[in-house]
Protein backbone atom coordinates (compact mmCIF):
# COMPACT_ATOMS: atom_id res chain seq x y z
CA UNK A 1 -27.99 -20.68 8.35
CA UNK A 2 -31.17 -18.91 7.46
CA UNK A 3 -30.49 -16.82 4.30
CA UNK A 4 -32.96 -14.13 5.35
CA UNK A 5 -30.97 -13.43 8.48
CA UNK A 6 -27.84 -12.89 6.45
CA UNK A 7 -29.58 -10.74 3.85
CA UNK A 8 -31.25 -8.50 6.41
CA UNK A 9 -28.21 -7.45 8.49
CA UNK A 10 -28.89 -3.84 9.29
CA UNK A 11 -27.92 -1.54 12.10
CA UNK A 12 -30.27 -0.12 14.71
CA UNK A 13 -30.89 2.93 12.52
CA UNK A 14 -31.80 0.79 9.52
CA UNK A 15 -28.35 1.46 8.01
CA UNK A 16 -26.74 -1.56 6.37
CA UNK A 17 -23.04 -1.30 7.27
CA UNK A 18 -22.12 -4.29 5.18
CA UNK A 19 -23.76 -2.67 2.16
CA UNK A 20 -20.61 -2.88 0.07
CA UNK A 21 -21.28 -6.59 -0.08
CA UNK A 22 -24.79 -6.35 -1.49
CA UNK A 23 -26.90 -3.76 -3.31
CA UNK A 24 -27.38 -0.63 -1.24
CA UNK A 25 -27.17 3.14 -1.49
CA UNK A 26 -24.48 3.38 1.21
CA UNK A 27 -21.06 4.22 -0.10
CA UNK A 28 -18.39 1.57 0.14
CA UNK A 29 -15.70 4.16 0.47
CA UNK A 30 -12.22 2.70 0.93
CA UNK A 31 -9.26 4.74 2.10
CA UNK A 32 -6.87 5.76 -0.65
CA UNK A 33 -4.36 2.94 0.03
CA UNK A 34 -6.74 0.25 -1.26
CA UNK A 35 -5.33 -3.16 -0.70
CA UNK A 36 -1.91 -2.50 -2.15
CA UNK A 37 0.98 -2.92 0.28
CA UNK A 38 3.16 0.12 0.71
CA UNK A 39 6.59 0.10 -0.86
CA UNK A 40 9.49 -0.93 1.36
CA UNK A 41 10.60 2.44 2.75
CA UNK A 42 11.36 3.60 6.29
CA UNK A 43 8.70 3.12 8.93
CA UNK A 44 9.08 6.80 9.95
CA UNK A 45 7.46 7.91 6.69
CA UNK A 46 5.00 5.04 6.07
CA UNK A 47 3.41 4.56 9.51
CA UNK A 48 2.06 8.11 10.05
CA UNK A 49 0.36 8.16 6.64
CA UNK A 50 -1.13 4.70 7.12
CA UNK A 51 -2.33 5.66 10.63
CA UNK A 52 -4.02 8.69 9.02
CA UNK A 53 -5.68 6.42 6.43
CA UNK A 54 -7.02 4.12 9.13
CA UNK A 55 -8.31 7.00 11.21
CA UNK A 56 -9.95 8.50 8.11
CA UNK A 57 -11.62 5.12 7.53
CA UNK A 58 -12.86 5.27 11.15
CA UNK A 59 -14.20 8.76 10.40
CA UNK A 60 -16.45 7.35 7.62
CA UNK A 61 -18.30 5.39 10.34
CA UNK A 62 -17.75 7.86 13.20
CA UNK A 63 -21.41 8.88 13.45
CA UNK A 64 -22.26 5.34 14.47
CA UNK A 65 -19.62 5.15 17.23
CA UNK A 66 -19.54 6.92 20.53
CA UNK A 67 -16.72 9.31 21.35
CA UNK A 68 -15.21 6.71 23.72
CA UNK A 69 -15.36 4.01 21.00
CA UNK A 70 -13.67 6.24 18.43
CA UNK A 71 -11.04 7.29 20.95
CA UNK A 72 -10.34 3.62 21.79
CA UNK A 73 -9.89 2.74 18.09
CA UNK A 74 -7.62 5.75 17.53
CA UNK A 75 -5.53 4.82 20.56
CA UNK A 76 -5.18 1.25 19.29
CA UNK A 77 -4.13 2.49 15.86
CA UNK A 78 -1.51 4.75 17.51
CA UNK A 79 -0.30 1.79 19.58
CA UNK A 80 -0.10 -0.62 16.63
CA UNK A 81 1.66 1.88 14.40
CA UNK A 82 4.06 3.40 16.93
CA UNK A 83 7.35 3.90 15.03
CA UNK A 84 9.34 3.43 18.25
CA UNK A 85 8.07 -0.16 18.64
CA UNK A 86 8.00 -1.01 14.98
CA UNK A 87 10.16 -3.75 13.49
CA UNK A 88 11.07 -3.14 9.85
CA UNK A 89 9.98 -6.63 8.81
CA UNK A 90 6.46 -6.11 10.20
CA UNK A 91 3.70 -5.76 7.64
CA UNK A 92 2.07 -2.31 7.45
CA UNK A 93 -1.69 -2.74 7.95
CA UNK A 94 -3.87 -2.71 4.87
CA UNK A 95 -6.85 -0.35 4.94
CA UNK A 96 -9.42 -2.73 3.42
CA UNK A 97 -9.26 -5.35 6.23
CA UNK A 98 -9.64 -2.58 8.78
CA UNK A 99 -12.70 -1.21 6.93
CA UNK A 100 -14.18 -4.73 6.89
CA UNK A 101 -13.56 -4.94 10.63
CA UNK A 102 -15.38 -1.63 11.19
CA UNK A 103 -18.33 -2.72 9.11
CA UNK A 104 -18.57 -6.00 11.03
CA UNK A 105 -18.09 -4.21 14.37
CA UNK A 106 -21.06 -1.98 13.72
CA UNK A 107 -23.29 -4.77 12.41
CA UNK A 108 -22.41 -7.16 15.23
CA UNK A 109 -22.60 -4.40 17.87
CA UNK A 110 -19.66 -6.02 19.67
CA UNK A 111 -17.54 -3.09 20.71
CA UNK A 112 -16.14 -5.05 23.67
CA UNK A 113 -13.07 -6.40 21.82
CA UNK A 114 -9.99 -7.10 23.95
CA UNK A 115 -7.22 -6.33 21.51
CA UNK A 116 -6.33 -5.63 17.88
CA UNK A 117 -3.27 -6.77 16.02
CA UNK A 118 -1.84 -7.43 12.60
CA UNK A 119 -0.86 -10.62 10.84
CA UNK A 120 2.24 -11.06 8.66
CA UNK A 121 0.29 -9.81 5.58
CA UNK A 122 -1.07 -6.67 7.14
CA UNK A 123 -4.61 -8.02 7.81
CA UNK A 124 -6.37 -6.92 10.97
CA UNK A 125 -6.67 -9.33 13.88
CA UNK A 126 -9.24 -8.92 16.65
CA UNK A 127 -9.52 -10.83 19.90
CA UNK A 128 -12.39 -11.21 22.37
CA UNK A 129 -11.42 -12.68 25.72
CA UNK A 130 -14.08 -13.84 28.14
CA UNK A 131 -14.33 -15.80 31.33
CA UNK A 132 -14.55 -19.13 29.50
CA UNK A 133 -12.28 -18.59 26.50
CA UNK A 134 -11.33 -16.56 23.55
CA UNK A 135 -12.45 -15.77 19.99
CA UNK A 136 -9.96 -14.42 17.44
CA UNK A 137 -10.84 -13.12 13.97
CA UNK A 138 -8.64 -12.22 11.03
CA UNK A 139 -10.27 -9.64 8.71
CA UNK A 140 -8.99 -9.70 5.11
CA UNK A 141 -9.27 -7.36 2.12
CA UNK A 142 -11.85 -9.66 0.60
CA UNK A 143 -15.02 -9.85 2.69
CA UNK A 144 -13.85 -13.01 4.40
CA UNK A 145 -13.02 -13.66 8.07
CA UNK A 146 -10.85 -16.50 9.39
CA UNK A 147 -11.67 -17.25 13.01
CA UNK A 148 -10.68 -19.47 15.93
CA UNK A 149 -12.52 -20.19 19.16
CA UNK A 150 -11.19 -21.71 22.34
CA UNK A 151 -13.84 -22.30 25.04
CA UNK A 152 -13.42 -24.16 28.33
CA UNK A 153 -16.44 -26.26 29.22
CA UNK A 154 -17.10 -28.60 32.10
CA UNK A 155 -16.21 -31.50 29.74
CA UNK A 156 -12.95 -29.98 28.56
CA UNK A 157 -11.69 -27.49 25.99
CA UNK A 158 -13.73 -26.92 22.86
CA UNK A 159 -11.63 -25.72 19.94
CA UNK A 160 -13.00 -24.65 16.61
CA UNK A 161 -11.81 -22.67 13.58
CA UNK A 162 -13.45 -21.62 10.39
CA UNK A 163 -13.82 -19.20 7.55
CA UNK A 164 -16.96 -17.10 7.10
CA UNK A 165 -18.07 -14.50 4.59
CA UNK A 166 -18.05 -11.11 6.37
CA UNK A 167 -21.85 -10.85 6.35
CA UNK A 168 -22.28 -14.37 7.75
CA UNK A 169 -19.70 -13.77 10.46
CA UNK A 170 -22.13 -11.43 12.18
CA UNK A 171 -24.30 -14.45 13.13
CA UNK A 172 -21.36 -16.84 13.53
CA UNK A 173 -19.56 -14.56 15.95
CA UNK A 174 -22.76 -13.98 17.95
CA UNK A 175 -23.02 -17.70 18.65
CA UNK A 176 -19.34 -18.07 19.44
CA UNK A 177 -19.19 -15.00 21.67
CA UNK A 178 -22.12 -16.31 23.74
CA UNK A 179 -19.89 -19.23 24.76
CA UNK A 180 -16.79 -17.13 25.50
C-alpha cells in the first residue's frame, strides 16, 4: 500500500482523527477507564458508569458527527450495556477499543454500520452487511483491527481475514466494503 496514503489520512475539515497514532496537535484523550478491565462487581453498578465513559468518548468527537449519528451510537451503547439483558460473565467493554472505532469511523466516513457488539475481552466489534456479503471488524486497545470478509461472487463465496494497523484499515476497509 502506498505509504503516503496512510500518512495523509485526514478528515474533510483537515482534522486528522487518527492523530494519536502519529505526530499531531489533536488530543488523544482517552476516557478515564483506560484499558483496564473493571473489577468483578455487580453489573448494576459497573454498566452505567461504563456507558457514561463511552458516551463521554463519543462527546470528544461529537462535533464531527451529526445529531442522528450521535443518537444512533448512544442508543447502541444503551442496548449493549442494558443491565436487564446482561449476563454476569460478559466482558464489560473497554473504552480504548471504542475510541479507536470512533477515530476509524470518522476517517473512513463509513457511518452505515449494521451493528456493534463486544468480544469476550471487551473489545468493540462492528459489522457491515451489504447485498453481497459482510465485513466484521474487531477494534482493540492497541491501534490494531482484526477483520473478516465474506462476499458472494458469481464464482462462489470469497472469504478473507486479516489484521491491519488502525490507520491502514481505513484503506483496507474501503476496498472490502466496495465488494460487500
